[in-house]
Amino acid sequence: MGEIIDGKKISSQIKEEVKSKIDELKSRGITAGLTAVLVGDHPPSQVYVGMKSKACQQVGINSEVLKFPQDTSEEKLLSLIDDLNKRSEVHGILVQLPLPPQIAEDKVIQRIDPRKDVDGFHPFNVGMMIAGEAVFLPCTPFGIQELLLRSGNDPSGQHVVILGRGNLVGRPLSVILSQKAPGGNATVTLCHSRTKNIGELAKEADILVAAMGKPLFVKRDMVKEGAVVIDVGVNRIDDPQAKKGYRLVGDVDFEGVKDITKAITPVPGGVGPMTVAMLLFNTLKAAKLQKEI
Ligand code: GUN
């Protein structure tokens, strides 16, 4: 039976570490601040932004959430970013994705001051990450790396197979884990929708990361005995029995897979809380960077 990797517990440790540094900054008269921007009514985004804001409050980061309607223009959002870039008490800017179709995400991301880009999505920060000189690592892949290290599953020398090449998780994770640096040094295979024999490749993984957004895609016959399985999927599936009418499942068939793994993350309570913890870490870093500490 695989060990359940407790993302909530590990993220709490990171939050404690961040909080003590935030307190230290406060004693020097600096309060770190994060502004989250939420456009439209994508229900999961509302939940995520709420969780991020609550976590900021828990560690003493000043949290501001700015909400805009679904029909907000690109121009309006870009001018808002210009204002936030200028506000010295705003150290981190987070624009929750996805954005409505009339707004080009890349334009918005590129408008954020890279020193305030706590998501690590700006091309400057992506470039620095690839060069091995990261300033801000994107929160979910960064969280997965921390989760592996802190659960005693160092990726060094391991064959990591990542399912999904998205810009938010799969692609940056492949860079981070293959880097010649502590927490890296893995051999990485990045699989996607055009990959042949995805099941056979998955089965070769020492560490298997499922990040393609397909509910229960990873079945027992795709997992090697003794593998570590990291499930990034958060999928809502209809469930008339559930209070909200739906329940959350990952990209992995947890019940079918768990007993052959060395360790596995649950959904919820695995990767999700780590994303939030790393956002707090990045906001602390942004405040220190801007105050030249
Ligand atoms: N949408 C899904 N994940 C993320 C994230 O990490 N940051 C932002 N800004 N939007 C997201």
Short mmCIF file of C-alpha atoms and ligand atoms in Angstrom, two decimals:
data_model
loop_
_atom_site.label_atom_id
_atom_site.label_comp_id
_atom_site.label_asym_id
_atom_site.label_seq_id
_atom_site.Cartn_x
_atom_site.Cartn_y
_atom_site.Cartn_z
CA MET A 1 0.00 0.00 0.00
CA GLY A 2 1.42 3.34 -1.07
CA GLU A 3 2.13 6.14 1.31
CA ILE A 4 -0.27 9.07 0.86
CA ILE A 5 1.78 12.23 0.35
CA ASP A 6 0.07 14.85 2.52
CA GLY A 7 0.25 18.09 0.55
CA LYS A 8 -1.74 19.94 3.16
CA LYS A 9 0.74 19.10 5.90
CA ILE A 10 3.81 19.88 3.81
CA SER A 11 2.28 23.14 2.59
CA SER A 12 1.56 24.12 6.22
CA GLN A 13 5.26 23.72 7.03
CA ILE A 14 6.16 26.00 4.12
CA LYS A 15 3.53 28.53 5.22
CA GLU A 16 5.05 28.56 8.72
CA GLU A 17 8.49 29.22 7.23
CA VAL A 18 7.11 32.03 5.06
CA LYS A 19 5.19 33.51 8.00
CA SER A 20 8.29 33.83 10.16
CA LYS A 21 10.08 35.68 7.32
CA ILE A 22 7.03 37.90 6.76
CA ASP A 23 7.08 38.73 10.51
CA GLU A 24 10.76 39.61 10.23
CA LEU A 25 9.99 42.01 7.34
CA LYS A 26 7.17 43.53 9.40
CA SER A 27 9.59 44.28 12.23
CA ARG A 28 11.52 46.33 9.66
CA GLY A 29 8.35 48.21 8.67
CA ILE A 30 7.61 46.27 5.46
CA THR A 31 4.35 44.44 4.80
CA ALA A 32 4.43 42.22 1.73
CA GLY A 33 1.41 42.73 -0.55
CA LEU A 34 -0.22 40.61 -3.24
CA THR A 35 -2.96 41.77 -5.60
CA ALA A 36 -4.98 39.08 -7.34
CA VAL A 37 -7.03 39.97 -10.41
CA LEU A 38 -10.08 37.88 -11.24
CA VAL A 39 -11.94 38.49 -14.52
CA GLY A 40 -15.27 36.83 -15.27
CA ASP A 41 -17.18 34.06 -13.59
CA HIS A 42 -15.14 30.89 -14.15
CA PRO A 43 -16.25 29.02 -10.99
CA PRO A 44 -12.98 27.15 -10.21
CA SER A 45 -11.02 30.42 -10.56
CA GLN A 46 -13.21 32.05 -7.94
CA VAL A 47 -12.45 29.18 -5.56
CA TYR A 48 -8.68 29.32 -6.27
CA VAL A 49 -8.44 33.08 -5.79
CA GLY A 50 -10.40 32.78 -2.54
CA MET A 51 -7.95 30.14 -1.27
CA LYS A 52 -4.93 32.24 -2.27
CA SER A 53 -6.31 35.33 -0.53
CA LYS A 54 -7.10 33.40 2.67
CA ALA A 55 -3.60 31.91 2.70
CA CYS A 56 -2.08 35.41 2.38
CA GLN A 57 -4.02 36.51 5.44
CA GLN A 58 -2.84 33.46 7.39
CA VAL A 59 0.82 34.38 6.92
CA GLY A 60 0.42 38.16 7.22
CA ILE A 61 0.67 39.14 3.56
CA ASN A 62 -1.60 42.08 2.59
CA SER A 63 -4.10 40.59 0.18
CA GLU A 64 -6.21 42.51 -2.30
CA VAL A 65 -8.61 40.85 -4.77
CA LEU A 66 -9.85 42.92 -7.72
CA LYS A 67 -12.87 41.44 -9.52
CA PHE A 68 -14.04 42.42 -13.00
CA PRO A 69 -16.97 41.28 -15.16
CA GLN A 70 -16.73 38.73 -17.97
CA ASP A 71 -17.01 41.43 -20.68
CA THR A 72 -14.02 43.48 -19.43
CA SER A 73 -11.90 44.80 -22.31
CA GLU A 74 -8.26 43.95 -22.85
CA GLU A 75 -7.43 47.66 -22.79
CA LYS A 76 -8.99 48.08 -19.36
CA LEU A 77 -7.09 45.13 -17.94
CA LEU A 78 -3.79 46.34 -19.42
CA SER A 79 -4.25 49.79 -17.91
CA LEU A 80 -5.05 48.19 -14.54
CA ILE A 81 -1.76 46.25 -14.76
CA ASP A 82 0.06 49.53 -15.47
CA ASP A 83 -1.42 50.97 -12.26
CA LEU A 84 -0.49 47.92 -10.20
CA ASN A 85 3.06 48.00 -11.59
CA LYS A 86 3.39 51.55 -10.21
CA ARG A 87 1.94 50.89 -6.73
CA SER A 88 4.91 50.37 -4.42
CA GLU A 89 2.91 48.51 -1.74
CA VAL A 90 1.88 45.88 -4.31
CA HIS A 91 4.84 43.49 -4.48
CA GLY A 92 3.11 40.67 -6.33
CA ILE A 93 0.54 40.71 -9.15
CA LEU A 94 -1.43 37.60 -9.99
CA VAL A 95 -3.89 37.52 -12.88
CA GLN A 96 -5.91 34.34 -12.50
CA LEU A 97 -6.11 32.31 -15.71
CA PRO A 98 -8.01 31.50 -17.88
CA LEU A 99 -9.13 34.95 -19.06
CA PRO A 100 -12.24 35.55 -21.19
CA PRO A 101 -11.68 35.06 -24.95
CA GLN A 102 -11.59 38.80 -25.87
CA ILE A 103 -8.42 39.22 -23.75
CA ALA A 104 -5.06 37.93 -25.01
CA GLU A 105 -3.41 36.18 -22.06
CA ASP A 106 0.11 36.62 -23.42
CA LYS A 107 -0.32 40.39 -23.74
CA VAL A 108 -1.52 40.64 -20.14
CA ILE A 109 1.28 38.47 -18.78
CA GLN A 110 3.88 40.47 -20.71
CA ARG A 111 2.55 43.73 -19.25
CA ILE A 112 3.26 42.66 -15.64
CA ASP A 113 6.53 44.00 -14.22
CA PRO A 114 8.72 40.85 -14.14
CA ARG A 115 9.79 41.78 -10.59
CA LYS A 116 6.13 41.50 -9.51
CA ASP A 117 5.39 38.36 -11.58
CA VAL A 118 4.87 35.97 -8.65
CA ASP A 119 3.33 33.39 -11.03
CA GLY A 120 6.60 33.16 -12.97
CA PHE A 121 4.71 33.37 -16.28
CA HIS A 122 6.41 36.45 -17.81
CA PRO A 123 8.79 35.53 -20.68
CA PHE A 124 11.65 37.12 -18.72
CA ASN A 125 11.06 34.73 -15.82
CA VAL A 126 10.51 31.76 -18.15
CA GLY A 127 13.84 32.59 -19.79
CA MET A 128 15.63 32.89 -16.45
CA MET A 129 14.19 29.53 -15.39
CA ILE A 130 15.45 27.85 -18.56
CA ALA A 131 18.87 29.49 -18.08
CA GLY A 132 19.01 27.98 -14.58
CA GLU A 133 18.89 31.43 -12.96
CA ALA A 134 15.29 31.45 -11.85
CA VAL A 135 13.89 34.46 -10.02
CA PHE A 136 10.28 33.26 -9.75
CA LEU A 137 9.45 29.65 -10.53
CA PRO A 138 5.83 28.95 -11.56
CA CYS A 139 3.95 27.90 -8.43
CA THR A 140 2.57 24.47 -9.38
CA PRO A 141 5.79 22.94 -10.79
CA PHE A 142 7.76 24.57 -7.96
CA GLY A 143 5.28 23.05 -5.50
CA ILE A 144 5.67 19.60 -7.06
CA GLN A 145 9.45 19.82 -6.72
CA GLU A 146 9.12 20.78 -3.04
CA LEU A 147 6.58 18.02 -2.47
CA LEU A 148 8.96 15.43 -3.91
CA LEU A 149 11.94 16.68 -1.88
CA ARG A 150 10.09 17.06 1.40
CA SER A 151 8.42 13.64 1.10
CA GLY A 152 11.81 11.96 0.64
CA ASN A 153 11.50 11.38 -3.10
CA ASP A 154 14.44 13.32 -4.57
CA PRO A 155 14.08 13.23 -8.37
CA SER A 156 17.86 13.08 -8.90
CA GLY A 157 18.73 10.16 -11.21
CA GLN A 158 15.08 9.10 -11.44
CA HIS A 159 13.10 8.67 -14.62
CA VAL A 160 10.30 11.22 -14.39
CA VAL A 161 7.49 10.82 -16.92
CA ILE A 162 5.21 13.86 -17.22
CA LEU A 163 1.84 13.51 -18.93
CA GLY A 164 0.81 16.91 -20.34
CA ARG A 165 2.91 19.70 -21.90
CA GLY A 166 0.88 22.73 -20.81
CA ASN A 167 2.57 26.06 -20.09
CA LEU A 168 1.36 26.13 -16.48
CA VAL A 169 2.61 22.72 -15.34
CA GLY A 170 4.04 20.05 -17.67
CA ARG A 171 6.47 22.12 -19.73
CA PRO A 172 8.01 24.15 -16.89
CA LEU A 173 8.15 21.05 -14.67
CA SER A 174 10.17 19.24 -17.34
CA VAL A 175 12.69 22.12 -17.22
CA ILE A 176 12.90 22.34 -13.44
CA LEU A 177 13.33 18.61 -12.79
CA SER A 178 15.93 18.11 -15.53
CA GLN A 179 18.12 21.02 -14.44
CA LYS A 180 21.65 20.44 -13.16
CA ALA A 181 20.83 21.70 -9.67
CA PRO A 182 19.64 20.40 -6.31
CA GLY A 183 16.06 19.20 -6.74
CA GLY A 184 16.72 18.49 -10.42
CA ASN A 185 18.98 15.97 -12.17
CA ALA A 186 16.10 13.76 -13.27
CA THR A 187 15.78 12.10 -16.67
CA VAL A 188 12.55 13.56 -18.00
CA THR A 189 10.13 12.25 -20.61
CA LEU A 190 7.41 14.77 -21.56
CA CYS A 191 4.34 13.08 -23.04
CA HIS A 192 1.37 14.74 -24.75
CA SER A 193 -1.64 14.11 -26.96
CA ARG A 194 0.52 13.05 -29.95
CA THR A 195 2.76 10.70 -27.96
CA LYS A 196 2.68 7.10 -29.16
CA ASN A 197 2.47 4.35 -26.54
CA ILE A 198 1.75 6.75 -23.69
CA GLY A 199 0.78 3.83 -21.44
CA GLU A 200 4.09 2.03 -22.02
CA LEU A 201 6.10 5.18 -21.33
CA ALA A 202 4.10 5.92 -18.18
CA LYS A 203 4.86 2.43 -16.95
CA GLU A 204 8.60 3.11 -17.16
CA ALA A 205 8.36 6.03 -14.74
CA ASP A 206 10.01 6.04 -11.32
CA ILE A 207 8.05 9.25 -10.77
CA LEU A 208 4.86 9.68 -12.80
CA VAL A 209 3.26 13.14 -12.99
CA ALA A 210 -0.26 13.36 -14.45
CA ALA A 211 -1.05 16.90 -15.61
CA MET A 212 -3.22 16.64 -18.69
CA GLY A 213 -6.63 17.43 -17.21
CA LYS A 214 -8.31 14.14 -18.13
CA PRO A 215 -10.31 12.66 -15.26
CA LEU A 216 -9.05 9.24 -14.08
CA PHE A 217 -6.82 8.83 -17.17
CA VAL A 218 -4.00 6.97 -15.40
CA LYS A 219 -5.06 3.40 -14.69
CA ARG A 220 -3.35 0.63 -12.78
CA ASP A 221 -1.79 -0.96 -15.89
CA MET A 222 0.05 2.32 -16.65
CA VAL A 223 1.93 2.44 -13.34
CA LYS A 224 5.11 0.56 -12.41
CA GLU A 225 5.11 -1.17 -9.06
CA GLY A 226 6.88 1.05 -6.53
CA ALA A 227 6.48 4.26 -8.55
CA VAL A 228 5.79 7.66 -7.01
CA VAL A 229 2.62 9.15 -8.52
CA ILE A 230 1.89 12.89 -8.52
CA ASP A 231 -1.62 13.85 -9.58
CA VAL A 232 -2.04 17.46 -10.74
CA GLY A 233 -5.55 17.04 -12.16
CA VAL A 234 -8.51 18.80 -10.59
CA ASN A 235 -11.61 17.71 -12.51
CA ARG A 236 -15.21 18.32 -11.53
CA ILE A 237 -17.42 15.36 -12.32
CA ASP A 238 -21.19 15.22 -11.81
CA ASP A 239 -22.27 13.45 -8.64
CA PRO A 240 -25.94 13.78 -7.66
CA GLN A 241 -25.09 12.38 -4.20
CA ALA A 242 -22.63 15.19 -3.45
CA LYS A 243 -23.84 18.38 -1.74
CA LYS A 244 -22.61 20.63 -4.56
CA GLY A 245 -23.78 18.24 -7.31
CA TYR A 246 -20.21 17.41 -8.31
CA ARG A 247 -17.03 15.99 -6.83
CA LEU A 248 -13.36 16.49 -7.56
CA VAL A 249 -11.26 13.74 -9.10
CA GLY A 250 -7.68 13.79 -10.33
CA ASP A 251 -6.11 12.58 -13.56
CA VAL A 252 -5.24 9.35 -11.76
CA ASP A 253 -7.57 6.51 -10.80
CA PHE A 254 -6.41 6.83 -7.17
CA GLU A 255 -8.29 3.81 -5.80
CA GLY A 256 -7.14 1.54 -8.63
CA VAL A 257 -3.51 2.64 -8.44
CA LYS A 258 -2.58 3.46 -4.83
CA ASP A 259 -1.69 -0.01 -3.53
CA ILE A 260 1.03 -0.62 -6.15
CA THR A 261 2.73 2.76 -5.65
CA LYS A 262 5.55 3.71 -3.28
CA ALA A 263 3.75 7.00 -2.66
CA ILE A 264 0.87 8.93 -4.23
CA THR A 265 -0.76 12.35 -3.87
CA PRO A 266 -4.51 12.61 -3.23
CA VAL A 267 -6.96 15.01 -4.92
CA PRO A 268 -7.80 17.23 -3.18
CA GLY A 269 -5.03 17.69 -0.59
CA GLY A 270 -2.00 16.88 -2.72
CA VAL A 271 -0.54 19.33 -5.24
CA GLY A 272 -3.23 22.06 -4.84
CA PRO A 273 -2.15 23.35 -1.41
CA MET A 274 1.47 23.35 -2.59
CA THR A 275 0.64 25.77 -5.42
CA VAL A 276 -0.77 28.20 -2.85
CA ALA A 277 2.22 27.81 -0.50
CA MET A 278 4.71 28.56 -3.31
CA LEU A 279 2.73 31.65 -4.28
CA LEU A 280 3.26 32.94 -0.72
CA PHE A 281 6.96 32.08 -0.98
CA ASN A 282 7.21 33.99 -4.28
CA THR A 283 5.37 37.00 -2.83
CA LEU A 284 7.83 37.12 0.08
CA LYS A 285 10.66 36.93 -2.45
CA ALA A 286 9.11 39.73 -4.55
CA ALA A 287 8.84 42.02 -1.50
CA LYS A 288 12.49 41.37 -0.57
CA LEU A 289 13.61 41.93 -4.15
CA GLN A 290 11.80 45.25 -4.43
CA LYS A 291 13.06 46.43 -1.04
CA GLU A 292 16.56 45.23 -1.95
CA ILE A 293 16.83 42.97 1.09
N1 GUN B 1 -4.85 29.05 -13.37
C1 GUN B 1 -4.54 27.78 -13.05
N2 GUN B 1 -3.38 27.73 -12.34
C2 GUN B 1 -2.96 29.00 -12.20
C3 GUN B 1 -1.84 29.60 -11.56
O1 GUN B 1 -0.97 28.94 -10.96
N3 GUN B 1 -1.78 30.95 -11.63
C4 GUN B 1 -2.70 31.70 -12.29
N4 GUN B 1 -2.53 33.03 -12.32
N5 GUN B 1 -3.75 31.18 -12.90
C5 GUN B 1 -3.88 29.83 -12.85
#
